[in-house]
Tab-separated table of C-alpha atoms and ligand atoms in Angstrom:
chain	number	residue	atom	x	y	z
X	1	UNK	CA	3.035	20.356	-21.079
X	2	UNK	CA	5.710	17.744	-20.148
X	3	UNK	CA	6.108	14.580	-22.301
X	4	UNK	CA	4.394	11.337	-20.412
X	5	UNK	CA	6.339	9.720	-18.216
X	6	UNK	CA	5.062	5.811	-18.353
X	7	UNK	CA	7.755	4.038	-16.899
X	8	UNK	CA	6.011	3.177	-13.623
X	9	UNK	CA	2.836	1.666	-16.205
X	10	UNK	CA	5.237	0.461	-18.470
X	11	UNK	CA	6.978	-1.762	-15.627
X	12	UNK	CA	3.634	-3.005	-14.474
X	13	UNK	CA	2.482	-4.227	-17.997
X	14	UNK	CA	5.725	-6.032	-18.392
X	15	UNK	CA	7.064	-3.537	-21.345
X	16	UNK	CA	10.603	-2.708	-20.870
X	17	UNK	CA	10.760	1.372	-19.492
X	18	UNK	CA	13.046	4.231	-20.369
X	19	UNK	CA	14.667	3.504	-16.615
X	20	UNK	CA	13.488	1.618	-13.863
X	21	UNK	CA	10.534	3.360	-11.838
X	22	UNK	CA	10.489	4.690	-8.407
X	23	UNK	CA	7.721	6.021	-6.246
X	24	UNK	CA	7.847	5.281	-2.031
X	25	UNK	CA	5.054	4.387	0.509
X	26	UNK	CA	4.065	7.222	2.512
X	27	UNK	CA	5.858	9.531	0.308
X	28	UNK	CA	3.194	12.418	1.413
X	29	UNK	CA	4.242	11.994	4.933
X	30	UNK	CA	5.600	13.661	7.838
X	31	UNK	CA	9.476	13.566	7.220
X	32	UNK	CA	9.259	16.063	4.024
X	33	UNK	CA	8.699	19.894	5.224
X	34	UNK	CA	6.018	20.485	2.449
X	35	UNK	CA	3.361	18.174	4.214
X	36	UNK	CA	4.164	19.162	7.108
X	37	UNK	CA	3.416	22.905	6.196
X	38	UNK	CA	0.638	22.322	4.567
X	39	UNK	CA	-0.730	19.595	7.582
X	40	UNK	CA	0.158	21.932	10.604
X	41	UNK	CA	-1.898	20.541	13.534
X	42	UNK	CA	-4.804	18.727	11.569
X	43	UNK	CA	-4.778	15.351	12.386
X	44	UNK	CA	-4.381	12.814	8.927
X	45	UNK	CA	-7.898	11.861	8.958
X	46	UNK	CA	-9.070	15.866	8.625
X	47	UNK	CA	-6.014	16.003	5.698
X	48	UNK	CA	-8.103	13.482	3.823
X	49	UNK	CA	-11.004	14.716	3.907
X	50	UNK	CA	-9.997	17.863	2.280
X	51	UNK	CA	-9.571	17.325	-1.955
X	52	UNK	CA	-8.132	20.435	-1.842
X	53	UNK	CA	-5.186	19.865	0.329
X	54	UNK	CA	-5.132	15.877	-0.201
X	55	UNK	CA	-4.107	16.282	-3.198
X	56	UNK	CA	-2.096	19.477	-2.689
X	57	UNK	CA	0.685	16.939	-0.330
X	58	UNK	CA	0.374	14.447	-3.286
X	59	UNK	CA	2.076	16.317	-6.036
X	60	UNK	CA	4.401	18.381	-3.567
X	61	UNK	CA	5.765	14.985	-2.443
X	62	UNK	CA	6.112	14.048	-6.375
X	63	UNK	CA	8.072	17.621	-7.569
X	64	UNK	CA	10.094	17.291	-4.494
X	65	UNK	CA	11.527	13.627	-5.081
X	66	UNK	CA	11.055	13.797	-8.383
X	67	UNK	CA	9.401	10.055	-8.857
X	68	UNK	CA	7.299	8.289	-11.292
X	69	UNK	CA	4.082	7.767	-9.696
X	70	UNK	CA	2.018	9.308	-7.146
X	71	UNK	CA	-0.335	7.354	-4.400
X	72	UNK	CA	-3.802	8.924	-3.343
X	73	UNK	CA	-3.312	10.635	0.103
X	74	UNK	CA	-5.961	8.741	2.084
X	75	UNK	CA	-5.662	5.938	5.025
X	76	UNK	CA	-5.949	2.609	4.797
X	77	UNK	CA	-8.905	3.123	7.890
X	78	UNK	CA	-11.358	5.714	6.069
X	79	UNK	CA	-14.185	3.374	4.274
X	80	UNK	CA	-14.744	1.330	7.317
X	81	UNK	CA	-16.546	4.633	8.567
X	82	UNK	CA	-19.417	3.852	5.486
X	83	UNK	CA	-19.799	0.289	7.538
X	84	UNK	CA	-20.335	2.205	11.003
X	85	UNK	CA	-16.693	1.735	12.600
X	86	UNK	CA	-15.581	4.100	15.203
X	87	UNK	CA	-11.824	4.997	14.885
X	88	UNK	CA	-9.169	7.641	15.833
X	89	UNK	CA	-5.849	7.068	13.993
X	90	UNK	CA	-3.456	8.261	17.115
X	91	UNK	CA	-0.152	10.220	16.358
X	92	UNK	CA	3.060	7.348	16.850
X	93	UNK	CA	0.764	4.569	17.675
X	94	UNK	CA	-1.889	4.018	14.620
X	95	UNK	CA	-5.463	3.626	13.902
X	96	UNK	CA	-7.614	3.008	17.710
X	97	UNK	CA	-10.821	1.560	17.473
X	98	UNK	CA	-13.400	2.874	20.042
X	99	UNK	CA	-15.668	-0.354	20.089
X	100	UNK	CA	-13.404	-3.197	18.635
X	101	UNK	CA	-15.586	-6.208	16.801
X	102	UNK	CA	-15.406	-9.266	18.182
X	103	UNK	CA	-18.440	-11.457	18.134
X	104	UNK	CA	-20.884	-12.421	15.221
X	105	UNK	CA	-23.779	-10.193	16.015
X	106	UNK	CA	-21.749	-7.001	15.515
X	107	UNK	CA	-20.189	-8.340	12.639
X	108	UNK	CA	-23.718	-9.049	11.318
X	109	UNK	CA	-25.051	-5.436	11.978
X	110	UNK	CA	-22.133	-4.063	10.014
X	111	UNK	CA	-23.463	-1.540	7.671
X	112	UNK	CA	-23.349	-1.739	3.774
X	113	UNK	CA	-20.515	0.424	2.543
X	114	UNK	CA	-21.434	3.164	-0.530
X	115	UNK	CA	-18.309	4.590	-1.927
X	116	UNK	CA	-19.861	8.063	-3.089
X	117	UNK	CA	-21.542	8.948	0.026
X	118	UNK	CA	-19.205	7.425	2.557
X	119	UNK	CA	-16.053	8.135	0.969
X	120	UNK	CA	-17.040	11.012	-1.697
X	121	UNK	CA	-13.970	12.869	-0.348
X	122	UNK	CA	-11.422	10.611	-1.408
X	123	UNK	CA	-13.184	10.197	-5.161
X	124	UNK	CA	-12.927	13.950	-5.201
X	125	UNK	CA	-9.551	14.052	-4.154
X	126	UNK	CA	-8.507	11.803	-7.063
X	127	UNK	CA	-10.053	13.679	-9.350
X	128	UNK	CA	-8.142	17.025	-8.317
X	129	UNK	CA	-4.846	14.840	-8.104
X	130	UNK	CA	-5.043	13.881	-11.522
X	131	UNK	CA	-5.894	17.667	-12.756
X	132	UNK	CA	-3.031	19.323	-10.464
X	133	UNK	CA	-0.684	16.469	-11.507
X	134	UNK	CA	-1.277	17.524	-15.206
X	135	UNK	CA	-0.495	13.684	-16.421
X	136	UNK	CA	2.914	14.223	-15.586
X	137	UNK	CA	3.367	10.745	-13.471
X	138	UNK	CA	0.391	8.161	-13.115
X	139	UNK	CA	-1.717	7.690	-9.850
X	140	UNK	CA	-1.946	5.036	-8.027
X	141	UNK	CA	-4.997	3.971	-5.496
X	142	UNK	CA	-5.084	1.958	-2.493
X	143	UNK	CA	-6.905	-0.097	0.159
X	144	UNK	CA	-6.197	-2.189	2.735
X	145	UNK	CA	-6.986	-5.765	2.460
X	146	UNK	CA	-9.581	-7.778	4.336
X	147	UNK	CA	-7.228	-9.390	6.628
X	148	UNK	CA	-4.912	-6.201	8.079
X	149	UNK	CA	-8.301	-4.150	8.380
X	150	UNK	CA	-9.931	-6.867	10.023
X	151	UNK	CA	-6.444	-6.886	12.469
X	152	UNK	CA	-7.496	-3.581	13.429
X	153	UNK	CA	-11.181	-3.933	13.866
X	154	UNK	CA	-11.188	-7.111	15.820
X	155	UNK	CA	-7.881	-5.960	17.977
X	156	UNK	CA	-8.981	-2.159	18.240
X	157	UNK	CA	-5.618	-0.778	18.316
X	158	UNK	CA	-1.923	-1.816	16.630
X	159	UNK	CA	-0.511	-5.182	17.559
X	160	UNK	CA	2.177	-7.040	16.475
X	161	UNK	CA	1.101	-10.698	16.439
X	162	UNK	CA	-2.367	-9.966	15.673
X	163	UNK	CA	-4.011	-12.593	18.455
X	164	UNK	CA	-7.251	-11.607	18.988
X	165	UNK	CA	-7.924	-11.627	15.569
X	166	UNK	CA	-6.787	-15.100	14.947
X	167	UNK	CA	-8.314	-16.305	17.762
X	168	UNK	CA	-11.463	-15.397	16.159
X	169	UNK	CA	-10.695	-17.444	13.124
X	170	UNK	CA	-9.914	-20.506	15.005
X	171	UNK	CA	-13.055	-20.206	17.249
X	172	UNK	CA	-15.423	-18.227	15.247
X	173	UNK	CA	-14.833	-19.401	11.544
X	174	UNK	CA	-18.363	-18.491	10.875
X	175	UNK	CA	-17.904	-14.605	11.622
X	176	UNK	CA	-14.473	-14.984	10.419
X	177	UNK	CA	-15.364	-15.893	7.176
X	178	UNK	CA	-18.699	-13.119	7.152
X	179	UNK	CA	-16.219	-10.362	8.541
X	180	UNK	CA	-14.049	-11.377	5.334
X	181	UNK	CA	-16.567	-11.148	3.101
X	182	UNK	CA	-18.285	-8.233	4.023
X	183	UNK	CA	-14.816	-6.871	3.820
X	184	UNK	CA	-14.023	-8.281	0.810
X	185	UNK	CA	-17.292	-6.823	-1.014
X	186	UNK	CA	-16.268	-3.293	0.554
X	187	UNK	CA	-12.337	-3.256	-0.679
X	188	UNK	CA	-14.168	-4.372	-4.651
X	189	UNK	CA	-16.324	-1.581	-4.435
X	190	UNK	CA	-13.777	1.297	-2.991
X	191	UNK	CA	-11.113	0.091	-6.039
X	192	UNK	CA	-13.527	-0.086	-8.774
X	193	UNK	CA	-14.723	2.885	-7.730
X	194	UNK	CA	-11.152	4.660	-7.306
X	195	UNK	CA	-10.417	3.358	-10.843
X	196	UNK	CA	-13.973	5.092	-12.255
X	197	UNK	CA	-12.435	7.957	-10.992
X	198	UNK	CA	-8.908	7.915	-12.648
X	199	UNK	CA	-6.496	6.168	-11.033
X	200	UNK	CA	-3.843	4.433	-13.300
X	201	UNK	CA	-2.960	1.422	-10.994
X	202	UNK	CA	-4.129	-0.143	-7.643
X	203	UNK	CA	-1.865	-0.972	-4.540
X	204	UNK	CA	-4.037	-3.486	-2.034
X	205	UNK	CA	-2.373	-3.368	1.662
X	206	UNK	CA	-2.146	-6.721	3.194
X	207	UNK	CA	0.514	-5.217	5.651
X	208	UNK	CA	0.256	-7.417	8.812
X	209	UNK	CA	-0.518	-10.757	6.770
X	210	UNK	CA	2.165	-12.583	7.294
X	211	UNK	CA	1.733	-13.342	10.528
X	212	UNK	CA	-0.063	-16.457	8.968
X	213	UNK	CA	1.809	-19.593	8.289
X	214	UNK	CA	1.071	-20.095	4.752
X	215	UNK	CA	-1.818	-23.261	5.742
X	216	UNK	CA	-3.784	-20.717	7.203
X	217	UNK	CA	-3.172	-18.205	4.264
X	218	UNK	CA	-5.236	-20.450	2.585
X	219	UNK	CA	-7.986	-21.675	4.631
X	220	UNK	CA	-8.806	-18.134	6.129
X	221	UNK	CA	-7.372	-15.559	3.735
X	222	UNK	CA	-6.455	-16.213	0.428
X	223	UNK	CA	-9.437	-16.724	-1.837
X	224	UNK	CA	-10.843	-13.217	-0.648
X	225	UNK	CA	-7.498	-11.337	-2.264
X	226	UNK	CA	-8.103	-13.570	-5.362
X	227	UNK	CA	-11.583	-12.461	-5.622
X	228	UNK	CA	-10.446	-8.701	-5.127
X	229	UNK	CA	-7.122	-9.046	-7.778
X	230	UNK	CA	-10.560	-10.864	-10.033
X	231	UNK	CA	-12.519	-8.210	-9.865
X	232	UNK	CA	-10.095	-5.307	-11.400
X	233	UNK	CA	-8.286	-7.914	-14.302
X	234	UNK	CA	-8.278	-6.338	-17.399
X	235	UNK	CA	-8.994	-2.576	-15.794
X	236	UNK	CA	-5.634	-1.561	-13.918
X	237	UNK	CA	-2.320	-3.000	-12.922
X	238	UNK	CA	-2.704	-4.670	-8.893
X	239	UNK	CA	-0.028	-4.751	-6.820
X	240	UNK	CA	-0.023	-6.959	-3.571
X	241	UNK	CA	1.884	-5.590	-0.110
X	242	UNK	CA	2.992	-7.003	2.506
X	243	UNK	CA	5.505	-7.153	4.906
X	244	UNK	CA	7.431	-9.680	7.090
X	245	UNK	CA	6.145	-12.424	4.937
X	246	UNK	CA	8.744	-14.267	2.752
X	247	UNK	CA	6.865	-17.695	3.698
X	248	UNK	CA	4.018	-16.012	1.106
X	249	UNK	CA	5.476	-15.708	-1.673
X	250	UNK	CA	4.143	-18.279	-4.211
X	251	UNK	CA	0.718	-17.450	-2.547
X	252	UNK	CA	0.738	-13.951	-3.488
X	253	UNK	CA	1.198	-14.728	-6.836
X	254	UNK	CA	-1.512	-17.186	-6.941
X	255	UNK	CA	-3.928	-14.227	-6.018
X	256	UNK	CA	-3.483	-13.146	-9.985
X	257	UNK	CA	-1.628	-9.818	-8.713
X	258	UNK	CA	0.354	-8.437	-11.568
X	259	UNK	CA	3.484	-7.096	-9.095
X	260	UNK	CA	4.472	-8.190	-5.242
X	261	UNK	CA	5.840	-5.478	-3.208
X	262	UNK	CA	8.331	-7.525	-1.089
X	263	UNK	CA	10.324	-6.483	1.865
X	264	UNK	CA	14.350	-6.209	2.320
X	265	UNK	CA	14.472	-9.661	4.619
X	266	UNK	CA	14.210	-11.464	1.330
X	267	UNK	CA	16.919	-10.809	-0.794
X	268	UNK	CA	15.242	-9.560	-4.100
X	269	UNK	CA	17.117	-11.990	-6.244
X	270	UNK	CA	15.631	-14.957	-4.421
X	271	UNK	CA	11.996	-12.904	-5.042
X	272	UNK	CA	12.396	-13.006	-9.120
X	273	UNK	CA	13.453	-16.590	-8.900
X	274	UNK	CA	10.517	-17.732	-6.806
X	275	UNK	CA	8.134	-15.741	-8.887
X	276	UNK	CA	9.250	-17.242	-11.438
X	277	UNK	CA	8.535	-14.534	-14.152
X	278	UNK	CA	4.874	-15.189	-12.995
X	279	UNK	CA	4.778	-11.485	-11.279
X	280	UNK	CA	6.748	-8.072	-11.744
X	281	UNK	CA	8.258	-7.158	-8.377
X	282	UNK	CA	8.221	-4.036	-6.374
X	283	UNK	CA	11.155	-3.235	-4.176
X	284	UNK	CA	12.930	-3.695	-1.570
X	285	UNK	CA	14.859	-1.296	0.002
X	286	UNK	CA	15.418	-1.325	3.608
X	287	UNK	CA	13.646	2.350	4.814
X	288	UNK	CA	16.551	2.045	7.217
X	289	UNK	CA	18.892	2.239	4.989
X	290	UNK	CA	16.965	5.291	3.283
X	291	UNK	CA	17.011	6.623	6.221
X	292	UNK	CA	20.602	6.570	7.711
X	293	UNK	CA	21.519	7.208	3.716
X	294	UNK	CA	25.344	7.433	2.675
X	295	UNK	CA	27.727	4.578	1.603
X	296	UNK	CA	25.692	1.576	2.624
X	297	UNK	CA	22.402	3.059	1.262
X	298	UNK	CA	24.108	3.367	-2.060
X	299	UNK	CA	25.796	0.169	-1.896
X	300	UNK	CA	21.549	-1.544	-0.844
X	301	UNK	CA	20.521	0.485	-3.967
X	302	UNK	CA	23.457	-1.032	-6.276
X	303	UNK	CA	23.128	-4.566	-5.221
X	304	UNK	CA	18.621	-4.474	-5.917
X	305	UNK	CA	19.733	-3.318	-9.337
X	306	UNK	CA	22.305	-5.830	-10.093
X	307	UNK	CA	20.070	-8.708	-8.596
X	308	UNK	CA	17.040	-7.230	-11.346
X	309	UNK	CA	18.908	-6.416	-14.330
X	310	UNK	CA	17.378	-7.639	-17.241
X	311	UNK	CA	13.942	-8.394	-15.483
X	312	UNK	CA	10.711	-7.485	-16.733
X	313	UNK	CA	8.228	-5.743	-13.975
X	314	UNK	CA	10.720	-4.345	-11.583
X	315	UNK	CA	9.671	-1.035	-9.668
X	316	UNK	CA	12.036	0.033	-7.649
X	317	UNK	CA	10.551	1.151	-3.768
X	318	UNK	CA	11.487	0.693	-0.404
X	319	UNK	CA	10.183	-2.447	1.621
X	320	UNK	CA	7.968	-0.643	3.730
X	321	UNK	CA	6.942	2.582	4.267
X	322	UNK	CA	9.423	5.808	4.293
X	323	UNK	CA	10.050	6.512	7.847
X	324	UNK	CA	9.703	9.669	9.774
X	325	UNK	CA	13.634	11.053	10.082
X	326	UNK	CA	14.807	10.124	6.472
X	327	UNK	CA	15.980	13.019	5.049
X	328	UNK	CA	14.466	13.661	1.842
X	329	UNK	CA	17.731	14.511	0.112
X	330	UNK	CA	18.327	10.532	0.658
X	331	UNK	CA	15.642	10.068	-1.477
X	332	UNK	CA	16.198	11.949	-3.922
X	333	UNK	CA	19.572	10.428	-4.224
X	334	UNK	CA	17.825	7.107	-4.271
X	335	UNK	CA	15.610	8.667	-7.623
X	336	UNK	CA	18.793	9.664	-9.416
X	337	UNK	CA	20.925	6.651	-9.109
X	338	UNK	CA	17.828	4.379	-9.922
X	339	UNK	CA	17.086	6.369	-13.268
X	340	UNK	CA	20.828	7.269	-14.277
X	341	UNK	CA	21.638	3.621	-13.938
X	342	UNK	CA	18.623	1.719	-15.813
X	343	UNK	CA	18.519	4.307	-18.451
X	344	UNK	CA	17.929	2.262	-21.591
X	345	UNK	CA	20.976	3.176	-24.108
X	346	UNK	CA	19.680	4.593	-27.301
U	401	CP3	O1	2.143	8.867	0.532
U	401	CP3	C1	1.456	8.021	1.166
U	401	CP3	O2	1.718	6.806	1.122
U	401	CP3	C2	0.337	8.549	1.999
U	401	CP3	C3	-0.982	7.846	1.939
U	401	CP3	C4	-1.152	6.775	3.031
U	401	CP3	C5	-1.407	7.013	4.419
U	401	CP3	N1	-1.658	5.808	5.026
U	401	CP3	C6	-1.477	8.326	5.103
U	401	CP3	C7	-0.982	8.346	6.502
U	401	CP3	C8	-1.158	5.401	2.848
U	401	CP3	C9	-0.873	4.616	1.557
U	401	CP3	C10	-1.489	4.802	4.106
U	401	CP3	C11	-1.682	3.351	4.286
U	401	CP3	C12	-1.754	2.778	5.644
U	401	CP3	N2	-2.287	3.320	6.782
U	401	CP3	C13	-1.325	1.460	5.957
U	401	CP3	C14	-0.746	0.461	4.973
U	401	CP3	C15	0.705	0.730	4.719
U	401	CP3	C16	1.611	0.214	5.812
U	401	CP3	O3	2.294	1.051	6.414
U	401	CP3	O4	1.718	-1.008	5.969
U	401	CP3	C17	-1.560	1.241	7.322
U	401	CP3	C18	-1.231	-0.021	8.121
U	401	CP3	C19	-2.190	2.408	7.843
U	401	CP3	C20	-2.671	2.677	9.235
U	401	CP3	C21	-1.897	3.815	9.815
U	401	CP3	N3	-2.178	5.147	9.558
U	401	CP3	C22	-0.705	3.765	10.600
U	401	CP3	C23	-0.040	2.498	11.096
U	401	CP3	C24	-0.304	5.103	10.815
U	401	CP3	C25	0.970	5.581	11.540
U	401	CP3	C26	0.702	6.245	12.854
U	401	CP3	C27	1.847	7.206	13.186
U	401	CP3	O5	1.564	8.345	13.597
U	401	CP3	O6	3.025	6.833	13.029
U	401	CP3	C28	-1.228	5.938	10.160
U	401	CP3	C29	-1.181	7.420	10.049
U	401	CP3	C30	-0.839	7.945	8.709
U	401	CP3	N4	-1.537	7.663	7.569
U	401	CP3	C31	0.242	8.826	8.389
U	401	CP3	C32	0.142	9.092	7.006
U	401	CP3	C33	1.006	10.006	6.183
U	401	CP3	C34	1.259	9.378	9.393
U	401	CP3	C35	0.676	10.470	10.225
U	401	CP3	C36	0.798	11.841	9.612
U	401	CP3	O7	1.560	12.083	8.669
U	401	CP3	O8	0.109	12.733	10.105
């Protein structure tokens, strides 16, 4: 039996850790050969659905980088099955959504979402995560947040500035503001009910969010990630993603989330001083720079330590998810010179 590693819950709960933490988004994912051998043509969504492999691509993404925390392999798309949407999630483009929702009536005859019997697999898969990973790192669970699943049900496929979806606010505020909380009751229930089963920490995916100005935050978005960050305080540490959205930033922490994952266009020093000690940080590699690896990915890595020396609450990750051609060697490199230069000196 290994000793514990809590640095990653350590960081969240504002104790100072042994080193600084690392763990990546989509660290189970297609650039490491492991998943790949173990996912051979299935597509993501039949991965998922199997606890027995789920959790399999989990831990060999863990041994092989040798990080501090694992994420549950699931999609961001899978509970909006329990509420009767139709989706594919298409290799290189993204989730597709056979009969997008875009008027009132269908998002009134949305059904009610059960955890256990629509997404049963994923509570099982936790549970054999957590045996196979033997308590050597923490797990962390996920959803996606009202607003970036809503992006994909009202749009039906990937977009950038997420029109459609805001033209529904502006025109439809009454189905806007069912379709959030309908959404908003389903995201509660999936967490709680990842954190019955065993999860050590919650990551909510507000991915596509900031293309809101920060007015609009308010009025259409932001009290249904309070009520969500309210409804797990004093169970597990929240952390609140997003991308592309420096104009956020003193919003996010008014949603009570104990970390912010930020993004490399804000420089991370500028993130602590904003925050304000309010917030740990997670952060903030470019994956670009992960990717093409070397000098200037060492010299990204130095300057997020300098700038977060000292702080309490930093975990260090990459801005967005890992992408598809990073080596994983590059990754590892990033694990060792994050823990072999926070190590706290006995
Ligand atoms: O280690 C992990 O992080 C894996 C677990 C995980 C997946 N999706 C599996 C997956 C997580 C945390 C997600 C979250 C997710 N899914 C988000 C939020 C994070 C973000 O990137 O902002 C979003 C927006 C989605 C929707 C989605 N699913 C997209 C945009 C894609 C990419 C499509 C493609 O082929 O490039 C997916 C597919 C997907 N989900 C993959 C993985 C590992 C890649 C496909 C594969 O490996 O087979």
């Amino acid at each position: 039996m290994t000793e514990k590693n809590t640095t990653f819950l350590d960081a969240c709960r504002g104790k100072r850790p042994s080193h600084t933490p690392v763990w990546f988004m989509r660290q189970a994912g297609r650039y490491l050969p492991a998943y790949r051998k173990v996912k051979g043509v299935m597509p993501v969504t039949a991965l998922a659905r199997d606890p027995d492999l789920a959790s399999q691509v989990v831990v060999d993404a863990v041994q092989a980088l040798g990080v501090d925390a694992g994420i549950v392999f699931a999609d961001i798309m899978l509970p909006l099955e329990g509420l009767g949407v139709d989706f594919t999630i298409v290799e290189n483009v993204g989730p597709v959504v056979k009969k997008p929702i875009r008027t009132s009536d269908q998002v009134e005859s949305l059904e009610t979402f059960d955890p256990e019997e629509d997404v049963g697999y994923v509570l099982d898969g936790i549970e054999a995560t957590i045996q196979k990973l033997d308590e050597a790192v923490p797990l962390i669970g996920f959803s996606g947040a009202p607003f970036t699943l809503a992006g994909y049900m009202v749009e039906g496929r990937p977009s950038k500035d997420l029109e459609k979806t805001k033209e529904m606010m502006y025109r439809q505020p009454e189905a806007w503001h069912l379709l959030m909380s309908k959404l908003t009751r389903m995201v509660c229930d999936y967490l709680s009910s990842q954190v019955s089963h065993g999860v050590d920490a919650v990551q909510l995916f507000d991915s596509w969010v900031g293309c809101l100005s920060a007015e609009d935050y308010r009025a259409y978005v932001g009290d249904y990630t309070k009520e969500i960050m309210t409804s797990l305080r004093g169970s597990v540490p929240r952390i609140h993603f997003c991308a592309n959205s420096a104009h956020l930033i003193e919003d996010f922490v008014d949603t009570g989330a104990d970390l912010l994952s930020v993004d490399w266009r804000l420089g991370i020093g500028e993130a602590w001083g904003r925050c304000r000690g309010r917030v740990g940080i997670q952060g903030n590699l470019d994956p670009v720079l992960a990717l093409s690896g070397g000098e200037a990915m060492r010299r990204g890595v130095r300057e997020i330590l300098a700038q977060s020396q000292g702080r309490l609450g930093h975990v260090f990750s990459l801005g967005h998810g890992v992408l598809r051609e990073t080596p994983p060697e590059n990754l590892r490199e990033i694990v060792r010179m994050v823990h072999q230069g926070t190590k706290a000196k006995a």
